[in-house]
Amino acid sequence: MKSLVLLCDGMADIPFAELDNKTPMQCAKKPLIDSLALVSEVGMCRTVAAGLKPGSDVANLSVMGYDPTVSYTGRSPLEAASIGIDLKDTDVTLRCNLVTLSDEENYGDKTMVDYCAGDISTEEAAEIIKTVEEKLGNEIYKFYSGVSYRHCLVVSNGTTDLGEMTPPHDISGRVVGEYLSKSENAAPLIDLMKKSYDILINHPVNVSRMEKGLRPANSIWLWGEGTRPQMEDFYKLNGVKGCVVSAVDLLKGIGKCANMETPEVEGSTGYLDTNFEGKAAAAIDAFKRGIDFVYLHFEAPDECGHRGEAKNKVLAIEEIENRAFKPIFEYLKSCGEDFRILIMPDHPTPLSTKTHSSEPVPYLIYDSKTEKTGVSSFTEENAAKTGIFVEHGPDMIHKLLG
């Protein structure tokens, strides 16, 4: 049996004034998904266990069947695995965002204008990270280029005891000073961030971006510390060959650590301009080549939530259905085999707060050979009304695979 997970990152929300006090899931025109909801098991799932921070790392590990309380060693090591960094057991990695800060003289007085530096391109970002490595890299610190604004720092013989290294998307529009870790161990890393501003403010890439009216990537922002991941092989755990299709290094890193396929899809960006059709084609190709399980991840709803873009978050859900899910569903129907589909977000990213939350999320499991009594449309409210609740997120994989 073929199994598809359609993971719509950050899709879940709470009623929002700009959407007439509805959620994006309630507003989105998604007739195919809603038609499946009528004959599927629909319920709620807790993907972020008590005591864990509500991040895409913890939540996606959970949906993929890995207990984060056992296997999670930090976000950035998973991204490092995707980039291809061979980590030592004594290495500590950190996520290295390129961000846009305001221009106050004192670093702590600056405001987090944009956590993703105006959606800086991967090519532009590579030039900036190259300069950061030339100026700040040494035998202790090594900077690696990733995708768009998402990059990696490896600290030789480092420590994860760094106090609170705040994710930049949690402090959009806020003065950064109170969110800089006060830990002595973090002081050298905060110093790197401060030095990067002086290095990058007049970087040729940023000068060019500002001339075009684009936001500059004028600082690095370090967070998400961790050590070498310890994950079991997905096939050995579940008896099926797996593939992860995603634009972001975090998800590809999880896939690589679990010995799953992680195809590169040209034009995948993690936002509304991503190559929806290309990602769908990659999923179909994996199935055609004998892969049993495809984890198809879309970042766009989450990005729109972080930016407070209500209409775009609705559009992201509609684009996922129309340009990616429809062709995959048609393929699965035509291939003459039984199949199951799990559709869910990893965590909510409410438009009102612009950051992740740890509340349970709605899920839908469709089985081509067994119809169930479902709900009229796939929304947070309807899923909660069924009374079906999965307390332990990693159990979802067993419900899907049987």
mmCIF file of C-alpha atoms in Angstrom:
data_model
loop_
_atom_site.group_PDB
_atom_site.id
_atom_site.type_symbol
_atom_site.label_atom_id
_atom_site.label_comp_id
_atom_site.label_asym_id
_atom_site.label_seq_id
_atom_site.Cartn_x
_atom_site.Cartn_y
_atom_site.Cartn_z
ATOM 1 C CA MET A 1 0.000 0.000 0.000
ATOM 2 C CA LYS A 2 1.239 3.477 -0.885
ATOM 3 C CA SER A 3 1.099 6.149 1.820
ATOM 4 C CA LEU A 4 1.268 9.937 1.413
ATOM 5 C CA VAL A 5 1.674 12.543 4.120
ATOM 6 C CA LEU A 6 0.640 16.002 2.930
ATOM 7 C CA LEU A 7 2.215 18.201 5.597
ATOM 8 C CA CYS A 8 1.029 21.810 5.407
ATOM 9 C CA ASP A 9 3.450 23.535 7.762
ATOM 10 C CA GLY A 10 1.808 25.962 10.198
ATOM 11 C CA MET A 11 -1.595 25.685 8.469
ATOM 12 C CA ALA A 12 -3.659 25.526 11.674
ATOM 13 C CA ASP A 13 -4.774 28.850 13.118
ATOM 14 C CA ILE A 14 -7.360 30.599 15.261
ATOM 15 C CA PRO A 15 -10.169 32.905 14.037
ATOM 16 C CA PHE A 16 -8.698 36.117 12.650
ATOM 17 C CA ALA A 17 -10.461 39.467 12.289
ATOM 18 C CA GLU A 18 -9.200 40.153 8.758
ATOM 19 C CA LEU A 19 -10.805 36.864 7.671
ATOM 20 C CA ASP A 20 -14.224 37.695 9.198
ATOM 21 C CA ASN A 21 -13.236 35.831 12.346
ATOM 22 C CA LYS A 22 -12.556 32.626 10.455
ATOM 23 C CA THR A 23 -9.354 30.623 10.108
ATOM 24 C CA PRO A 24 -7.465 30.221 6.819
ATOM 25 C CA MET A 25 -8.567 26.567 6.727
ATOM 26 C CA GLN A 26 -12.193 27.705 6.940
ATOM 27 C CA CYS A 27 -11.726 30.335 4.225
ATOM 28 C CA ALA A 28 -9.682 28.319 1.742
ATOM 29 C CA LYS A 29 -11.440 26.769 -1.247
ATOM 30 C CA LYS A 30 -10.212 23.186 -1.055
ATOM 31 C CA PRO A 31 -12.991 21.016 -2.545
ATOM 32 C CA LEU A 32 -10.853 17.907 -2.975
ATOM 33 C CA ILE A 33 -9.576 17.862 0.598
ATOM 34 C CA ASP A 34 -13.068 18.637 1.912
ATOM 35 C CA SER A 35 -14.554 15.805 -0.174
ATOM 36 C CA LEU A 36 -12.062 13.419 1.414
ATOM 37 C CA ALA A 37 -12.939 14.763 4.866
ATOM 38 C CA LEU A 38 -16.489 13.425 4.357
ATOM 39 C CA VAL A 39 -15.252 9.827 4.176
ATOM 40 C CA SER A 40 -12.089 9.946 6.321
ATOM 41 C CA GLU A 41 -11.070 9.710 9.931
ATOM 42 C CA VAL A 42 -10.789 13.298 11.145
ATOM 43 C CA GLY A 43 -9.552 14.344 14.558
ATOM 44 C CA MET A 44 -6.971 16.280 16.534
ATOM 45 C CA CYS A 45 -3.374 15.399 17.379
ATOM 46 C CA ARG A 46 -0.859 16.756 19.862
ATOM 47 C CA THR A 47 2.390 17.031 17.897
ATOM 48 C CA VAL A 48 4.305 19.067 20.498
ATOM 49 C CA ALA A 49 4.679 17.242 23.799
ATOM 50 C CA ALA A 50 4.529 19.121 27.095
ATOM 51 C CA GLY A 51 7.815 20.842 27.907
ATOM 52 C CA LEU A 52 8.995 21.063 24.287
ATOM 53 C CA LYS A 53 9.152 24.251 22.226
ATOM 54 C CA PRO A 54 6.637 24.361 19.342
ATOM 55 C CA GLY A 55 8.994 24.241 16.380
ATOM 56 C CA SER A 56 8.832 22.570 12.984
ATOM 57 C CA ASP A 57 11.717 20.362 14.091
ATOM 58 C CA VAL A 58 9.943 18.790 17.073
ATOM 59 C CA ALA A 59 6.537 18.708 15.370
ATOM 60 C CA ASN A 60 7.680 17.117 12.081
ATOM 61 C CA LEU A 61 9.782 14.539 13.900
ATOM 62 C CA SER A 62 6.640 13.658 15.816
ATOM 63 C CA VAL A 63 4.454 13.314 12.710
ATOM 64 C CA MET A 64 7.152 11.193 11.080
ATOM 65 C CA GLY A 65 7.014 8.765 13.990
ATOM 66 C CA TYR A 66 10.057 9.829 16.015
ATOM 67 C CA ASP A 67 9.625 10.683 19.680
ATOM 68 C CA PRO A 68 11.399 14.046 20.076
ATOM 69 C CA THR A 69 11.989 13.389 23.781
ATOM 70 C CA VAL A 70 14.255 10.540 22.658
ATOM 71 C CA SER A 71 15.664 11.483 19.228
ATOM 72 C CA TYR A 72 15.775 15.293 19.220
ATOM 73 C CA THR A 73 19.200 16.890 19.696
ATOM 74 C CA GLY A 74 18.410 20.352 18.303
ATOM 75 C CA ARG A 75 17.130 21.957 15.124
ATOM 76 C CA SER A 76 20.331 23.053 13.420
ATOM 77 C CA PRO A 77 21.995 19.605 13.412
ATOM 78 C CA LEU A 78 19.146 18.356 11.223
ATOM 79 C CA GLU A 79 19.714 21.220 8.803
ATOM 80 C CA ALA A 80 23.444 20.562 8.904
ATOM 81 C CA ALA A 81 22.765 16.979 7.821
ATOM 82 C CA SER A 82 20.833 18.271 4.816
ATOM 83 C CA ILE A 83 23.632 20.641 3.820
ATOM 84 C CA GLY A 84 26.012 17.673 3.972
ATOM 85 C CA ILE A 85 28.110 18.678 6.974
ATOM 86 C CA ASP A 86 29.900 15.750 8.592
ATOM 87 C CA LEU A 87 29.509 16.569 12.270
ATOM 88 C CA LYS A 88 31.790 15.321 15.015
ATOM 89 C CA ASP A 89 30.313 14.259 18.338
ATOM 90 C CA THR A 90 32.007 17.298 19.903
ATOM 91 C CA ASP A 91 30.558 19.801 17.415
ATOM 92 C CA VAL A 92 27.663 22.110 18.236
ATOM 93 C CA THR A 93 25.639 23.592 15.410
ATOM 94 C CA LEU A 94 23.443 26.682 15.321
ATOM 95 C CA ARG A 95 20.928 27.953 12.826
ATOM 96 C CA CYS A 96 22.371 31.082 11.197
ATOM 97 C CA ASN A 97 19.561 33.250 9.821
ATOM 98 C CA LEU A 98 20.205 36.245 7.615
ATOM 99 C CA VAL A 99 17.943 38.977 8.995
ATOM 100 C CA THR A 100 17.178 42.652 8.517
ATOM 101 C CA LEU A 101 17.728 44.841 11.577
ATOM 102 C CA SER A 102 17.009 48.559 11.936
ATOM 103 C CA ASP A 103 19.870 51.041 11.948
ATOM 104 C CA GLU A 104 20.226 52.195 15.584
ATOM 105 C CA GLU A 105 23.879 52.517 16.608
ATOM 106 C CA ASN A 106 23.721 50.105 19.544
ATOM 107 C CA TYR A 107 22.995 46.515 18.465
ATOM 108 C CA GLY A 108 20.655 45.901 21.386
ATOM 109 C CA ASP A 109 18.532 48.896 20.387
ATOM 110 C CA LYS A 110 17.888 47.583 16.890
ATOM 111 C CA THR A 111 14.508 46.169 15.857
ATOM 112 C CA MET A 112 13.938 42.830 14.109
ATOM 113 C CA VAL A 113 12.550 44.283 10.879
ATOM 114 C CA ASP A 114 12.518 41.007 8.921
ATOM 115 C CA TYR A 115 13.531 37.513 10.074
ATOM 116 C CA CYS A 116 14.167 36.404 6.460
ATOM 117 C CA ALA A 117 15.854 39.512 4.996
ATOM 118 C CA GLY A 118 13.165 40.111 2.411
ATOM 119 C CA ASP A 119 13.199 36.539 1.111
ATOM 120 C CA ILE A 120 16.801 36.881 0.040
ATOM 121 C CA SER A 121 17.707 34.512 -2.785
ATOM 122 C CA THR A 122 19.946 31.510 -2.190
ATOM 123 C CA GLU A 123 22.499 32.927 -4.622
ATOM 124 C CA GLU A 124 22.690 36.313 -2.875
ATOM 125 C CA ALA A 125 22.805 34.654 0.529
ATOM 126 C CA ALA A 126 25.692 32.412 -0.537
ATOM 127 C CA GLU A 127 27.781 35.501 -1.301
ATOM 128 C CA ILE A 128 26.997 36.997 2.085
ATOM 129 C CA ILE A 129 27.743 33.792 4.024
ATOM 130 C CA LYS A 130 31.007 33.504 2.081
ATOM 131 C CA THR A 131 31.997 36.933 3.381
ATOM 132 C CA VAL A 132 30.907 36.077 6.922
ATOM 133 C CA GLU A 133 33.051 32.944 6.804
ATOM 134 C CA GLU A 134 36.036 34.914 5.483
ATOM 135 C CA LYS A 135 35.742 37.567 8.190
ATOM 136 C CA LEU A 136 34.483 35.602 11.207
ATOM 137 C CA GLY A 137 35.273 31.964 10.485
ATOM 138 C CA ASN A 138 38.296 30.279 12.088
ATOM 139 C CA GLU A 139 39.340 26.974 13.673
ATOM 140 C CA ILE A 140 36.419 27.279 16.122
ATOM 141 C CA TYR A 141 33.659 28.777 13.947
ATOM 142 C CA LYS A 142 32.732 27.504 10.493
ATOM 143 C CA PHE A 143 29.828 28.991 8.501
ATOM 144 C CA TYR A 144 27.971 26.972 5.860
ATOM 145 C CA SER A 145 25.564 28.251 3.226
ATOM 146 C CA GLY A 146 22.065 26.794 3.034
ATOM 147 C CA VAL A 147 18.836 27.879 1.300
ATOM 148 C CA SER A 148 17.514 31.455 1.144
ATOM 149 C CA TYR A 149 17.916 33.015 4.603
ATOM 150 C CA ARG A 150 18.592 29.692 6.399
ATOM 151 C CA HIS A 151 22.249 28.820 7.066
ATOM 152 C CA CYS A 152 24.434 27.019 9.597
ATOM 153 C CA LEU A 153 27.272 27.678 12.021
ATOM 154 C CA VAL A 154 29.351 24.807 13.403
ATOM 155 C CA VAL A 155 31.236 25.437 16.648
ATOM 156 C CA SER A 156 34.133 23.082 17.333
ATOM 157 C CA ASN A 157 34.071 21.695 20.894
ATOM 158 C CA GLY A 158 31.090 23.899 21.639
ATOM 159 C CA THR A 159 28.350 23.771 24.244
ATOM 160 C CA THR A 160 24.554 23.817 24.029
ATOM 161 C CA ASP A 161 24.347 25.522 27.436
ATOM 162 C CA LEU A 162 23.706 28.937 25.899
ATOM 163 C CA GLY A 163 20.730 30.302 27.765
ATOM 164 C CA GLU A 164 17.839 31.506 25.617
ATOM 165 C CA MET A 165 18.844 31.862 21.950
ATOM 166 C CA THR A 166 15.556 33.273 20.624
ATOM 167 C CA PRO A 167 14.330 32.395 17.111
ATOM 168 C CA PRO A 168 14.144 35.599 15.044
ATOM 169 C CA HIS A 169 10.647 34.817 13.744
ATOM 170 C CA ASP A 170 9.420 35.018 17.348
ATOM 171 C CA ILE A 171 10.412 38.676 17.712
ATOM 172 C CA SER A 172 9.326 40.332 14.464
ATOM 173 C CA GLY A 173 8.932 44.067 15.015
ATOM 174 C CA ARG A 174 10.528 43.959 18.477
ATOM 175 C CA VAL A 175 13.703 45.536 19.844
ATOM 176 C CA VAL A 176 16.241 42.717 19.998
ATOM 177 C CA GLY A 177 18.197 43.651 23.136
ATOM 178 C CA GLU A 178 16.054 41.821 25.662
ATOM 179 C CA TYR A 179 16.116 38.695 23.479
ATOM 180 C CA LEU A 180 19.901 38.375 23.372
ATOM 181 C CA SER A 181 21.041 35.562 25.646
ATOM 182 C CA LYS A 182 22.659 36.735 28.869
ATOM 183 C CA SER A 183 24.567 33.462 29.310
ATOM 184 C CA GLU A 184 28.352 33.759 29.580
ATOM 185 C CA ASN A 185 28.671 30.840 27.175
ATOM 186 C CA ALA A 186 26.613 32.699 24.566
ATOM 187 C CA ALA A 187 28.668 35.917 24.764
ATOM 188 C CA PRO A 188 31.085 34.946 21.942
ATOM 189 C CA LEU A 189 28.136 34.092 19.693
ATOM 190 C CA ILE A 190 26.347 37.362 20.429
ATOM 191 C CA ASP A 191 29.647 39.081 19.601
ATOM 192 C CA LEU A 192 29.664 37.332 16.203
ATOM 193 C CA MET A 193 26.175 38.656 15.534
ATOM 194 C CA LYS A 194 27.209 42.206 16.426
ATOM 195 C CA LYS A 195 30.343 42.024 14.286
ATOM 196 C CA SER A 196 28.356 40.682 11.351
ATOM 197 C CA TYR A 197 26.262 43.858 11.224
ATOM 198 C CA ASP A 198 29.347 46.008 10.735
ATOM 199 C CA ILE A 199 30.600 43.620 8.059
ATOM 200 C CA LEU A 200 27.338 43.334 6.153
ATOM 201 C CA ILE A 201 25.809 46.798 6.270
ATOM 202 C CA ASN A 202 27.765 47.891 3.177
ATOM 203 C CA HIS A 203 28.181 44.485 1.558
ATOM 204 C CA PRO A 204 27.845 44.721 -2.255
ATOM 205 C CA VAL A 205 24.870 42.346 -2.240
ATOM 206 C CA ASN A 206 23.077 44.538 0.280
ATOM 207 C CA VAL A 207 23.955 47.760 -1.526
ATOM 208 C CA SER A 208 22.455 46.275 -4.672
ATOM 209 C CA ARG A 209 19.337 45.081 -2.817
ATOM 210 C CA MET A 210 18.735 48.483 -1.244
ATOM 211 C CA GLU A 211 19.110 50.199 -4.619
ATOM 212 C CA LYS A 212 16.279 47.945 -5.814
ATOM 213 C CA GLY A 213 14.149 48.793 -2.782
ATOM 214 C CA LEU A 214 14.761 45.385 -1.176
ATOM 215 C CA ARG A 215 15.623 44.720 2.449
ATOM 216 C CA PRO A 216 19.314 44.087 3.212
ATOM 217 C CA ALA A 217 20.596 40.972 4.958
ATOM 218 C CA ASN A 218 22.536 43.133 7.406
ATOM 219 C CA SER A 219 23.092 40.688 10.269
ATOM 220 C CA ILE A 220 23.362 37.030 11.100
ATOM 221 C CA TRP A 221 21.133 35.692 13.910
ATOM 222 C CA LEU A 222 22.197 32.550 15.760
ATOM 223 C CA TRP A 223 19.775 30.138 17.454
ATOM 224 C CA GLY A 224 18.576 26.512 17.419
ATOM 225 C CA GLU A 225 21.718 25.004 18.954
ATOM 226 C CA GLY A 226 22.212 21.236 18.972
ATOM 227 C CA THR A 227 24.498 18.256 18.553
ATOM 228 C CA ARG A 228 24.836 15.389 16.085
ATOM 229 C CA PRO A 229 21.409 13.761 15.526
ATOM 230 C CA GLN A 230 20.673 10.234 16.730
ATOM 231 C CA MET A 231 17.847 8.789 14.625
ATOM 232 C CA GLU A 232 16.848 5.266 13.681
ATOM 233 C CA ASP A 233 16.506 4.133 10.076
ATOM 234 C CA PHE A 234 12.924 4.790 8.853
ATOM 235 C CA TYR A 235 12.762 1.522 6.911
ATOM 236 C CA LYS A 236 13.924 -0.546 9.868
ATOM 237 C CA LEU A 237 11.354 1.140 12.096
ATOM 238 C CA ASN A 238 8.363 0.929 9.755
ATOM 239 C CA GLY A 239 9.139 -1.651 7.072
ATOM 240 C CA VAL A 240 8.527 0.797 4.210
ATOM 241 C CA LYS A 241 10.864 2.775 1.981
ATOM 242 C CA GLY A 242 10.485 6.510 2.562
ATOM 243 C CA CYS A 243 11.029 9.789 0.737
ATOM 244 C CA VAL A 244 10.861 13.384 1.974
ATOM 245 C CA VAL A 245 10.042 16.120 -0.556
ATOM 246 C CA SER A 246 10.627 19.589 0.881
ATOM 247 C CA ALA A 247 12.207 22.945 0.097
ATOM 248 C CA VAL A 248 13.779 23.424 3.515
ATOM 249 C CA ASP A 249 16.968 21.943 4.927
ATOM 250 C CA LEU A 250 15.296 21.040 8.221
ATOM 251 C CA LEU A 251 12.947 18.511 6.617
ATOM 252 C CA LYS A 252 15.554 17.203 4.200
ATOM 253 C CA GLY A 253 17.905 16.812 7.144
ATOM 254 C CA ILE A 254 15.356 14.729 9.040
ATOM 255 C CA GLY A 255 14.962 12.584 5.938
ATOM 256 C CA LYS A 256 18.688 12.090 5.509
ATOM 257 C CA CYS A 257 19.198 11.231 9.175
ATOM 258 C CA ALA A 258 16.458 8.605 8.792
ATOM 259 C CA ASN A 259 18.052 7.234 5.582
ATOM 260 C CA MET A 260 15.115 8.369 3.440
ATOM 261 C CA GLU A 261 15.359 9.763 -0.066
ATOM 262 C CA THR A 262 15.452 13.580 -0.237
ATOM 263 C CA PRO A 263 15.203 14.658 -3.892
ATOM 264 C CA GLU A 264 16.152 18.176 -4.921
ATOM 265 C CA VAL A 265 13.340 20.023 -6.684
ATOM 266 C CA GLU A 266 14.417 23.002 -8.767
ATOM 267 C CA GLY A 267 12.544 26.150 -7.820
ATOM 268 C CA SER A 268 11.553 25.011 -4.333
ATOM 269 C CA THR A 269 11.610 28.073 -2.095
ATOM 270 C CA GLY A 270 9.477 27.376 0.977
ATOM 271 C CA TYR A 271 7.062 30.208 0.093
ATOM 272 C CA LEU A 272 4.203 30.969 -2.323
ATOM 273 C CA ASP A 273 6.608 31.156 -5.255
ATOM 274 C CA THR A 274 7.715 27.556 -4.762
ATOM 275 C CA ASN A 275 7.553 24.971 -7.528
ATOM 276 C CA PHE A 276 4.309 23.230 -6.497
ATOM 277 C CA GLU A 277 4.121 21.178 -9.687
ATOM 278 C CA GLY A 278 7.756 20.110 -9.403
ATOM 279 C CA LYS A 279 7.281 18.882 -5.865
ATOM 280 C CA ALA A 280 4.176 16.947 -6.894
ATOM 281 C CA ALA A 281 6.128 15.395 -9.760
ATOM 282 C CA ALA A 282 8.910 14.383 -7.372
ATOM 283 C CA ALA A 283 6.385 12.660 -5.105
ATOM 284 C CA ILE A 284 4.787 10.807 -8.028
ATOM 285 C CA ASP A 285 8.205 9.797 -9.346
ATOM 286 C CA ALA A 286 9.110 8.364 -5.933
ATOM 287 C CA PHE A 287 5.951 6.252 -5.916
ATOM 288 C CA LYS A 288 6.636 5.061 -9.471
ATOM 289 C CA ARG A 289 10.119 3.945 -8.449
ATOM 290 C CA GLY A 290 8.776 1.727 -5.685
ATOM 291 C CA ILE A 291 8.886 4.079 -2.714
ATOM 292 C CA ASP A 292 6.083 3.155 -0.317
ATOM 293 C CA PHE A 293 5.889 6.314 1.793
ATOM 294 C CA VAL A 294 6.190 9.954 0.664
ATOM 295 C CA TYR A 295 6.294 12.860 3.108
ATOM 296 C CA LEU A 296 5.399 15.923 1.039
ATOM 297 C CA HIS A 297 6.085 19.105 3.001
ATOM 298 C CA PHE A 298 4.987 22.647 2.153
ATOM 299 C CA GLU A 299 6.382 25.571 4.142
ATOM 300 C CA ALA A 300 4.257 28.359 2.630
ATOM 301 C CA PRO A 301 1.386 28.449 5.181
ATOM 302 C CA ASP A 302 3.909 28.757 8.005
ATOM 303 C CA GLU A 303 5.800 31.578 6.296
ATOM 304 C CA CYS A 304 2.553 33.456 5.697
ATOM 305 C CA GLY A 305 1.619 32.993 9.350
ATOM 306 C CA HIS A 306 4.949 34.422 10.499
ATOM 307 C CA ARG A 307 4.404 37.448 8.275
ATOM 308 C CA GLY A 308 0.785 37.986 9.283
ATOM 309 C CA GLU A 309 -0.300 37.576 5.639
ATOM 310 C CA ALA A 310 -3.890 36.406 6.044
ATOM 311 C CA LYS A 311 -4.949 36.333 2.392
ATOM 312 C CA ASN A 312 -1.677 34.698 1.364
ATOM 313 C CA LYS A 313 -2.100 31.986 3.986
ATOM 314 C CA VAL A 314 -5.511 31.174 2.512
ATOM 315 C CA LEU A 315 -3.956 31.218 -0.961
ATOM 316 C CA ALA A 316 -1.140 28.897 0.177
ATOM 317 C CA ILE A 317 -3.667 26.236 1.199
ATOM 318 C CA GLU A 318 -5.510 26.588 -2.106
ATOM 319 C CA GLU A 319 -2.308 26.400 -4.142
ATOM 320 C CA ILE A 320 -1.211 23.257 -2.309
ATOM 321 C CA GLU A 321 -4.486 21.548 -3.222
ATOM 322 C CA ASN A 322 -4.767 22.775 -6.813
ATOM 323 C CA ARG A 323 -1.160 22.574 -7.968
ATOM 324 C CA ALA A 324 0.274 19.699 -5.922
ATOM 325 C CA PHE A 325 -2.276 17.513 -4.172
ATOM 326 C CA LYS A 326 -4.716 17.144 -7.082
ATOM 327 C CA PRO A 327 -2.208 15.568 -9.510
ATOM 328 C CA ILE A 328 -0.855 13.260 -6.821
ATOM 329 C CA PHE A 329 -4.359 12.141 -5.858
ATOM 330 C CA GLU A 330 -5.234 11.487 -9.507
ATOM 331 C CA TYR A 331 -2.065 9.425 -9.887
ATOM 332 C CA LEU A 332 -2.797 7.374 -6.772
ATOM 333 C CA LYS A 333 -6.353 6.694 -7.970
ATOM 334 C CA SER A 334 -5.115 5.580 -11.381
ATOM 335 C CA CYS A 335 -2.289 3.274 -10.323
ATOM 336 C CA GLY A 336 -4.564 0.405 -9.291
ATOM 337 C CA GLU A 337 -3.259 0.012 -5.744
ATOM 338 C CA ASP A 338 -4.770 0.738 -2.361
ATOM 339 C CA PHE A 339 -3.438 3.879 -0.743
ATOM 340 C CA ARG A 340 -3.755 6.039 2.354
ATOM 341 C CA ILE A 341 -3.303 9.772 2.788
ATOM 342 C CA LEU A 342 -2.606 11.762 5.942
ATOM 343 C CA ILE A 343 -3.210 15.519 5.698
ATOM 344 C CA MET A 344 -2.260 17.772 8.610
ATOM 345 C CA PRO A 345 -0.154 20.701 9.757
ATOM 346 C CA ASP A 346 2.777 20.164 12.082
ATOM 347 C CA HIS A 347 1.776 22.960 14.478
ATOM 348 C CA PRO A 348 -0.351 26.120 14.390
ATOM 349 C CA THR A 349 1.222 29.413 13.288
ATOM 350 C CA PRO A 350 -1.500 31.910 14.194
ATOM 351 C CA LEU A 351 -1.700 35.093 12.148
ATOM 352 C CA SER A 352 -2.459 37.043 15.313
ATOM 353 C CA THR A 353 0.820 36.114 17.034
ATOM 354 C CA LYS A 354 3.025 35.465 13.971
ATOM 355 C CA THR A 355 4.784 32.580 15.703
ATOM 356 C CA HIS A 356 4.325 28.885 16.459
ATOM 357 C CA SER A 357 2.044 27.555 19.169
ATOM 358 C CA SER A 358 1.879 24.132 20.773
ATOM 359 C CA GLU A 359 -1.899 23.532 20.580
ATOM 360 C CA PRO A 360 -3.119 20.276 18.986
ATOM 361 C CA VAL A 361 -3.677 20.300 15.228
ATOM 362 C CA PRO A 362 -6.362 18.791 12.974
ATOM 363 C CA TYR A 363 -5.641 15.689 10.923
ATOM 364 C CA LEU A 364 -7.362 13.692 8.199
ATOM 365 C CA ILE A 365 -6.602 10.075 7.256
ATOM 366 C CA TYR A 366 -8.138 8.826 4.018
ATOM 367 C CA ASP A 367 -8.105 5.115 3.140
ATOM 368 C CA SER A 368 -8.954 4.242 -0.473
ATOM 369 C CA LYS A 369 -10.505 0.927 0.510
ATOM 370 C CA THR A 370 -12.409 1.925 3.657
ATOM 371 C CA GLU A 371 -14.822 4.846 3.850
ATOM 372 C CA LYS A 372 -15.572 6.344 7.253
ATOM 373 C CA THR A 373 -18.029 8.913 8.552
ATOM 374 C CA GLY A 374 -16.138 12.159 8.536
ATOM 375 C CA VAL A 375 -16.942 15.874 8.548
ATOM 376 C CA SER A 376 -18.300 18.335 5.985
ATOM 377 C CA SER A 377 -15.003 20.222 5.622
ATOM 378 C CA PHE A 378 -11.482 19.920 6.965
ATOM 379 C CA THR A 379 -11.166 22.679 9.567
ATOM 380 C CA GLU A 380 -9.867 23.052 13.094
ATOM 381 C CA GLU A 381 -13.392 23.368 14.497
ATOM 382 C CA ASN A 382 -14.810 20.343 12.691
ATOM 383 C CA ALA A 383 -11.828 18.181 13.621
ATOM 384 C CA ALA A 384 -12.202 19.086 17.293
ATOM 385 C CA LYS A 385 -15.920 18.277 17.236
ATOM 386 C CA THR A 386 -15.303 14.631 16.295
ATOM 387 C CA GLY A 387 -13.867 13.960 19.731
ATOM 388 C CA ILE A 388 -11.078 11.848 18.213
ATOM 389 C CA PHE A 389 -7.786 12.806 19.826
ATOM 390 C CA VAL A 390 -4.262 11.443 19.422
ATOM 391 C CA GLU A 391 -2.307 12.475 22.512
ATOM 392 C CA HIS A 392 1.072 11.116 21.401
ATOM 393 C CA GLY A 393 2.107 12.610 18.053
ATOM 394 C CA PRO A 394 4.438 9.779 16.976
ATOM 395 C CA ASP A 395 1.428 7.443 17.039
ATOM 396 C CA MET A 396 0.136 9.109 13.847
ATOM 397 C CA ILE A 397 2.556 7.144 11.689
ATOM 398 C CA HIS A 398 1.152 3.881 13.034
ATOM 399 C CA LYS A 399 -2.412 5.007 12.305
ATOM 400 C CA LEU A 400 -1.382 5.774 8.745
ATOM 401 C CA LEU A 401 0.736 2.717 8.034
ATOM 402 C CA GLY A 402 -1.472 0.306 10.002
#
